[in-house]
PDB file of C-alpha atoms in Angstrom:
ATOM      1  CA  LYS A  25       0.000   0.000   0.000  1.00 37.00           C
ATOM      2  CA  PRO A  26       2.670   2.625   0.801  1.00 37.00           C
ATOM      3  CA  LEU A  27       4.185   2.146  -2.661  1.00 46.00           C
ATOM      4  CA  VAL A  28       0.825   2.810  -4.298  1.00 45.00           C
ATOM      5  CA  LYS A  29       0.350   6.026  -2.296  1.00 51.00           C
ATOM      6  CA  ALA A  30       3.892   7.186  -2.992  1.00 53.00           C
ATOM      7  CA  PHE A  31       3.411   6.888  -6.759  1.00 53.00           C
ATOM      8  CA  ALA A  32      -0.305   7.657  -6.993  1.00 57.00           C
ATOM      9  CA  GLY A  33       0.218  10.566  -9.422  1.00 62.00           C
ATOM     10  CA  PHE A  34       2.526   8.654 -11.796  1.00 67.00           C
ATOM     11  CA  GLY A  35       1.528   7.006 -15.059  1.00 80.00           C
ATOM     12  CA  ALA A  36       3.418   3.907 -16.226  1.00 83.00           C
ATOM     13  CA  SER A  37       5.751   5.870 -18.525  1.00 87.00           C
ATOM     14  CA  GLU A  38       6.573   8.420 -15.866  1.00 89.00           C
ATOM     15  CA  LEU A  39       7.160   5.692 -13.279  1.00 90.00           C
ATOM     16  CA  LEU A  40       9.508   3.931 -15.707  1.00 94.00           C
ATOM     17  CA  GLU A  41      11.472   7.083 -16.499  1.00 94.00           C
ATOM     18  CA  LYS A  42      11.595   8.660 -13.045  1.00 93.00           C
ATOM     19  CA  VAL A  43      11.845   5.610 -10.803  1.00 93.00           C
ATOM     20  CA  VAL A  44      12.545   2.265 -12.487  1.00 96.00           C
ATOM     21  CA  ALA A  45      15.233   3.327 -14.996  1.00 97.00           C
ATOM     22  CA  PRO A  46      17.262   5.387 -12.480  1.00 97.00           C
ATOM     23  CA  VAL A  47      17.194   2.502  -9.981  1.00 97.00           C
ATOM     24  CA  CYS A  48      18.213   0.033 -12.711  1.00 98.00           C
ATOM     25  CA  GLU A  49      21.016   2.375 -13.765  1.00 98.00           C
ATOM     26  CA  GLU A  50      22.290   2.608 -10.193  1.00 98.00           C
ATOM     27  CA  LEU A  51      22.119  -1.161  -9.638  1.00 98.00           C
ATOM     28  CA  SER A  52      23.269  -2.160 -13.166  1.00 97.00           C
ATOM     29  CA  LEU A  53      20.018  -4.027 -13.836  1.00 98.00           C
ATOM     30  CA  PRO A  54      18.401  -4.494 -17.262  1.00 98.00           C
ATOM     31  CA  ILE A  55      14.805  -3.581 -18.062  1.00 98.00           C
ATOM     32  CA  ALA A  56      12.632  -5.911 -20.154  1.00 96.00           C
ATOM     33  CA  LEU A  57       9.688  -4.284 -21.910  1.00 95.00           C
ATOM     34  CA  LYS A  58       6.710  -5.739 -23.734  1.00 92.00           C
ATOM     35  CA  LEU A  59       5.012  -2.890 -25.549  1.00 93.00           C
ATOM     36  CA  GLY A  60       1.701  -2.608 -27.327  1.00 91.00           C
ATOM     37  CA  ALA A  61      -0.922  -4.439 -25.284  1.00 84.00           C
ATOM     38  CA  TRP A  62      -4.321  -2.773 -25.170  1.00 82.00           C
ATOM     39  CA  ARG A  63      -5.512  -3.856 -21.750  1.00 79.00           C
ATOM     40  CA  GLY A  64      -9.253  -4.280 -21.337  1.00 77.00           C
ATOM     41  CA  MET A  65     -10.118  -3.723 -25.000  1.00 76.00           C
ATOM     42  CA  SER A  66     -13.144  -6.004 -24.606  1.00 79.00           C
ATOM     43  CA  PRO A  67     -13.838  -6.246 -20.872  1.00 76.00           C
ATOM     44  CA  ASP A  68     -16.702  -8.672 -21.396  1.00 78.00           C
ATOM     45  CA  LEU A  69     -14.133 -11.291 -22.508  1.00 74.00           C
ATOM     46  CA  ASP A  70     -12.314 -11.239 -19.169  1.00 65.00           C
ATOM     47  CA  PRO A  71     -11.193 -12.937 -16.850  1.00 65.00           C
ATOM     48  CA  CYS A  72      -7.608 -13.945 -17.608  1.00 63.00           C
ATOM     49  CA  CYS A  73      -6.838 -11.154 -20.115  1.00 58.00           C
ATOM     50  CA  GLY A  74      -9.299 -12.521 -22.664  1.00 66.00           C
ATOM     51  CA  GLY A  75     -10.359  -8.980 -23.456  1.00 71.00           C
ATOM     52  CA  ASP A  76      -6.887  -7.626 -24.202  1.00 77.00           C
ATOM     53  CA  GLY A  77      -5.951  -6.498 -27.697  1.00 81.00           C
ATOM     54  CA  VAL A  78      -3.174  -4.870 -29.727  1.00 87.00           C
ATOM     55  CA  ALA A  79      -2.147  -1.209 -29.810  1.00 88.00           C
ATOM     56  CA  SER A  80       0.725   0.575 -31.547  1.00 90.00           C
ATOM     57  CA  ALA A  81       3.682   1.372 -29.318  1.00 92.00           C
ATOM     58  CA  ASP A  82       5.403   4.766 -29.286  1.00 92.00           C
ATOM     59  CA  LEU A  83       8.892   3.707 -30.340  1.00 95.00           C
ATOM     60  CA  ALA A  84      10.239   7.270 -30.433  1.00 95.00           C
ATOM     61  CA  SER A  85       9.642   7.363 -26.667  1.00 94.00           C
ATOM     62  CA  LEU A  86      11.459   4.048 -26.300  1.00 96.00           C
ATOM     63  CA  GLN A  87      14.458   5.361 -28.221  1.00 97.00           C
ATOM     64  CA  ALA A  88      14.439   8.555 -26.122  1.00 96.00           C
ATOM     65  CA  LEU A  89      14.371   6.460 -22.938  1.00 97.00           C
ATOM     66  CA  CYS A  90      17.352   4.437 -24.172  1.00 98.00           C
ATOM     67  CA  ALA A  91      19.214   7.660 -25.032  1.00 98.00           C
ATOM     68  CA  LYS A  92      18.453   9.172 -21.612  1.00 97.00           C
ATOM     69  CA  PHE A  93      19.763   6.038 -19.830  1.00 98.00           C
ATOM     70  CA  PRO A  94      22.684   4.791 -21.980  1.00 98.00           C
ATOM     71  CA  LYS A  95      24.076   2.635 -19.161  1.00 98.00           C
ATOM     72  CA  VAL A  96      20.797   0.704 -18.786  1.00 98.00           C
ATOM     73  CA  LYS A  97      20.291  -2.320 -21.018  1.00 98.00           C
ATOM     74  CA  PHE A  98      16.770  -2.514 -22.425  1.00 98.00           C
ATOM     75  CA  LEU A  99      15.228  -5.711 -23.791  1.00 98.00           C
ATOM     76  CA  VAL A 100      12.136  -5.159 -25.892  1.00 97.00           C
ATOM     77  CA  THR A 101       9.448  -6.928 -27.834  1.00 95.00           C
ATOM     78  CA  VAL A 102       6.324  -5.393 -29.336  1.00 95.00           C
ATOM     79  CA  LEU A 103       2.898  -6.828 -29.881  1.00 92.00           C
ATOM     80  CA  SER A 104       1.814  -4.962 -32.993  1.00 93.00           C
ATOM     81  CA  ARG A 105       2.932  -6.379 -36.322  1.00 93.00           C
ATOM     82  CA  GLY A 106       2.855  -2.799 -37.593  1.00 93.00           C
ATOM     83  CA  ASN A 107       5.583  -1.761 -35.110  1.00 95.00           C
ATOM     84  CA  GLN A 108       8.019  -4.528 -36.040  1.00 97.00           C
ATOM     85  CA  HIS A 109       9.990  -2.843 -38.849  1.00 97.00           C
ATOM     86  CA  GLU A 110      10.310   0.446 -36.982  1.00 97.00           C
ATOM     87  CA  LEU A 111      11.464  -1.396 -33.864  1.00 98.00           C
ATOM     88  CA  THR A 112      14.076  -3.323 -35.830  1.00 98.00           C
ATOM     89  CA  VAL A 113      15.487  -0.042 -37.178  1.00 98.00           C
ATOM     90  CA  VAL A 114      15.498   1.481 -33.670  1.00 98.00           C
ATOM     91  CA  VAL A 115      17.344  -1.598 -32.349  1.00 98.00           C
ATOM     92  CA  GLN A 116      19.853  -1.326 -35.204  1.00 98.00           C
ATOM     93  CA  LYS A 117      20.628   2.271 -34.175  1.00 98.00           C
ATOM     94  CA  THR A 118      20.461   1.945 -30.371  1.00 98.00           C
ATOM     95  CA  ARG A 119      23.402   0.249 -28.667  1.00 97.00           C
ATOM     96  CA  ASN A 120      21.656  -0.448 -25.337  1.00 98.00           C
ATOM     97  CA  LEU A 121      18.527  -2.037 -26.857  1.00 98.00           C
ATOM     98  CA  HIS A 122      18.044  -5.752 -27.611  1.00 98.00           C
ATOM     99  CA  LEU A 123      15.115  -7.173 -29.558  1.00 98.00           C
ATOM    100  CA  TYR A 124      13.618 -10.470 -28.467  1.00 96.00           C
ATOM    101  CA  GLY A 125      10.875 -12.860 -29.462  1.00 92.00           C
ATOM    102  CA  CYS A 126       7.477 -13.022 -31.068  1.00 91.00           C
ATOM    103  CA  TRP A 127       5.032 -12.237 -28.324  1.00 85.00           C
ATOM    104  CA  TRP A 128       1.359 -13.181 -27.949  1.00 83.00           C
ATOM    105  CA  TYR A 129      -0.483 -12.197 -31.159  1.00 85.00           C
ATOM    106  CA  CYS A 130       2.810 -12.300 -33.094  1.00 89.00           C
ATOM    107  CA  ASN A 131       3.378 -15.905 -32.050  1.00 86.00           C
ATOM    108  CA  ASN A 132       1.695 -17.217 -35.202  1.00 88.00           C
ATOM    109  CA  PRO A 133       3.673 -19.243 -37.762  1.00 91.00           C
ATOM    110  CA  SER A 134       3.299 -16.770 -40.645  1.00 94.00           C
ATOM    111  CA  ILE A 135       4.290 -13.814 -38.471  1.00 94.00           C
ATOM    112  CA  ILE A 136       7.221 -15.647 -36.835  1.00 94.00           C
ATOM    113  CA  GLU A 137       8.513 -16.464 -40.328  1.00 95.00           C
ATOM    114  CA  GLU A 138       8.062 -12.898 -41.586  1.00 96.00           C
ATOM    115  CA  LEU A 139       9.723 -11.341 -38.525  1.00 96.00           C
ATOM    116  CA  THR A 140      12.613 -13.815 -38.513  1.00 96.00           C
ATOM    117  CA  LYS A 141      13.371 -12.994 -42.157  1.00 96.00           C
ATOM    118  CA  MET A 142      13.132  -9.228 -41.674  1.00 97.00           C
ATOM    119  CA  ARG A 143      15.168  -9.201 -38.463  1.00 97.00           C
ATOM    120  CA  THR A 144      17.857 -11.435 -39.948  1.00 96.00           C
ATOM    121  CA  GLU A 145      18.120  -9.209 -43.023  1.00 95.00           C
ATOM    122  CA  MET A 146      18.498  -6.106 -40.856  1.00 97.00           C
ATOM    123  CA  LEU A 147      20.273  -7.336 -37.714  1.00 98.00           C
ATOM    124  CA  GLY A 148      22.060 -10.533 -38.723  1.00 96.00           C
ATOM    125  CA  THR A 149      22.154 -12.675 -35.584  1.00 97.00           C
ATOM    126  CA  ALA A 150      22.102  -9.697 -33.174  1.00 98.00           C
ATOM    127  CA  TYR A 151      18.616 -10.430 -31.815  1.00 98.00           C
ATOM    128  CA  THR A 152      16.834 -13.244 -29.994  1.00 97.00           C
ATOM    129  CA  ALA A 153      14.453 -14.999 -32.360  1.00 95.00           C
ATOM    130  CA  GLN A 154      12.151 -16.405 -29.692  1.00 90.00           C
ATOM    131  CA  HIS A 155      11.701 -16.364 -25.936  1.00 82.00           C
ATOM    132  CA  SER A 156       9.366 -17.949 -23.442  1.00 74.00           C
ATOM    133  CA  ASP A 157       6.744 -15.833 -21.774  1.00 68.00           C
ATOM    134  CA  CYS A 158       4.578 -18.822 -20.966  1.00 68.00           C
ATOM    135  CA  ARG A 159       2.475 -18.974 -17.849  1.00 67.00           C
ATOM    136  CA  VAL A 160       2.301 -22.767 -17.811  1.00 69.00           C
ATOM    137  CA  LEU A 161       4.781 -25.456 -18.884  1.00 72.00           C
ATOM    138  CA  GLU A 162       2.536 -26.748 -21.679  1.00 72.00           C
ATOM    139  CA  GLN A 163       2.816 -23.357 -23.443  1.00 72.00           C
ATOM    140  CA  LEU A 164       6.611 -23.612 -23.365  1.00 71.00           C
ATOM    141  CA  LEU A 165       6.573 -27.028 -25.006  1.00 74.00           C
ATOM    142  CA  TYR A 166       4.402 -26.111 -27.997  1.00 75.00           C
ATOM    143  CA  LYS A 167       5.916 -22.644 -28.426  1.00 77.00           C
ATOM    144  CA  TRP A 168       9.510 -23.871 -28.663  1.00 80.00           C
ATOM    145  CA  ASP A 169       8.602 -26.823 -30.845  1.00 81.00           C
ATOM    146  CA  HIS A 170       6.787 -24.822 -33.496  1.00 83.00           C
ATOM    147  CA  SER A 171       9.082 -21.780 -33.235  1.00 89.00           C
ATOM    148  CA  ARG A 172      12.299 -23.741 -33.808  1.00 89.00           C
ATOM    149  CA  GLN A 173      10.869 -25.336 -36.937  1.00 92.00           C
ATOM    150  CA  ILE A 174       9.580 -22.039 -38.364  1.00 94.00           C
ATOM    151  CA  ILE A 175      12.778 -20.142 -37.527  1.00 94.00           C
ATOM    152  CA  GLY A 176      14.861 -22.886 -39.152  1.00 94.00           C
ATOM    153  CA  GLU A 177      12.759 -22.845 -42.316  1.00 94.00           C
ATOM    154  CA  ALA A 178      12.927 -19.033 -42.455  1.00 93.00           C
ATOM    155  CA  LEU A 179      16.733 -19.121 -42.322  1.00 94.00           C
ATOM    156  CA  VAL A 180      17.234 -21.725 -45.085  1.00 95.00           C
ATOM    157  CA  PRO A 181      17.026 -19.207 -47.996  1.00 94.00           C
ATOM    158  CA  TYR A 182      19.817 -17.082 -46.459  1.00 94.00           C
ATOM    159  CA  TYR A 183      22.190 -20.025 -46.158  1.00 95.00           C
ATOM    160  CA  LEU A 184      21.312 -21.233 -49.666  1.00 96.00           C
ATOM    161  CA  ARG A 185      22.165 -17.768 -51.010  1.00 95.00           C
ATOM    162  CA  LEU A 186      25.531 -17.850 -49.228  1.00 94.00           C
ATOM    163  CA  LEU A 187      26.273 -21.302 -50.638  1.00 96.00           C
ATOM    164  CA  ARG A 188      25.340 -20.211 -54.174  1.00 97.00           C
ATOM    165  CA  ARG A 189      27.762 -17.285 -53.821  1.00 97.00           C
ATOM    166  CA  GLY A 190      30.605 -19.602 -52.917  1.00 97.00           C
ATOM    167  CA  TRP A 191      30.543 -19.536 -49.118  1.00 94.00           C
ATOM    168  CA  ARG A 192      31.625 -22.839 -47.589  1.00 94.00           C
ATOM    169  CA  LEU A 193      29.259 -23.035 -44.651  1.00 93.00           C
ATOM    170  CA  THR A 194      30.541 -25.221 -41.855  1.00 96.00           C
ATOM    171  CA  ARG A 195      28.530 -27.071 -39.260  1.00 95.00           C
ATOM    172  CA  ASP A 196      30.240 -24.948 -36.572  1.00 97.00           C
ATOM    173  CA  GLU A 197      29.131 -21.685 -38.257  1.00 96.00           C
ATOM    174  CA  LEU A 198      25.564 -22.918 -38.530  1.00 95.00           C
ATOM    175  CA  LYS A 199      25.582 -24.072 -34.906  1.00 96.00           C
ATOM    176  CA  ARG A 200      27.013 -20.690 -33.825  1.00 97.00           C
ATOM    177  CA  ASP A 201      24.261 -18.774 -35.651  1.00 96.00           C
ATOM    178  CA  VAL A 202      21.490 -20.937 -34.193  1.00 94.00           C
ATOM    179  CA  GLN A 203      22.938 -20.534 -30.694  1.00 96.00           C
ATOM    180  CA  LEU A 204      23.086 -16.748 -31.188  1.00 97.00           C
ATOM    181  CA  LEU A 205      19.476 -16.564 -32.344  1.00 96.00           C
ATOM    182  CA  LEU A 206      18.187 -18.752 -29.522  1.00 93.00           C
ATOM    183  CA  GLY A 207      19.864 -16.971 -26.624  1.00 94.00           C
ATOM    184  CA  GLY A 208      23.517 -16.332 -27.390  1.00 97.00           C
ATOM    185  CA  SER A 209      23.013 -12.818 -28.727  1.00 98.00           C
ATOM    186  CA  TYR A 210      21.098 -11.982 -25.546  1.00 97.00           C
ATOM    187  CA  GLU A 211      24.000 -13.304 -23.455  1.00 97.00           C
ATOM    188  CA  ALA A 212      26.502 -11.293 -25.530  1.00 98.00           C
ATOM    189  CA  PHE A 213      24.351  -8.162 -25.186  1.00 98.00           C
ATOM    190  CA  MET A 214      24.159  -8.579 -21.419  1.00 98.00           C
ATOM    191  CA  ALA A 215      27.923  -9.204 -21.147  1.00 97.00           C
ATOM    192  CA  ARG A 216      29.024  -5.989 -22.850  1.00 94.00           C
TER     193      ARG A 216
END
């Protein structure tokens, strides 16, 4: 209760900028953000977030937050398919920002494939292709199973292009890239 009273006048963005980010900067902690949920879009579909929908995220504000706190590492995913390209460009230009996963309404095979291709074209392996935000173990099992297959199929054309251009792809290079996309780039981001 005291925390609620202390921050009663703050909105989420203001709380993030004036409280959370400065504390994370002081303690060298990262901040993970999931942007673009429209909470309570259809309240009659609740309980359990059944009434939540998709909204566009303000990515200029995200970039400004990253610029204001350059020592804080930000991890971000967005819910709106329409925000994905802009976010990928912002990540490409913002050193303390790491892109991860296909969240909620973007966790559909066609969208995972599209986003994996776009992100790979723009970021190489400097992003995390998928993550787990599951609430129950059964979600983790299906999500990783179908995501790995889709991500693999989305990457095949890039490796075929390299081979056609004379690159001699080794098993170690392929293994390295897969490890980067499934967690290694996150670990490298956090280590710098």
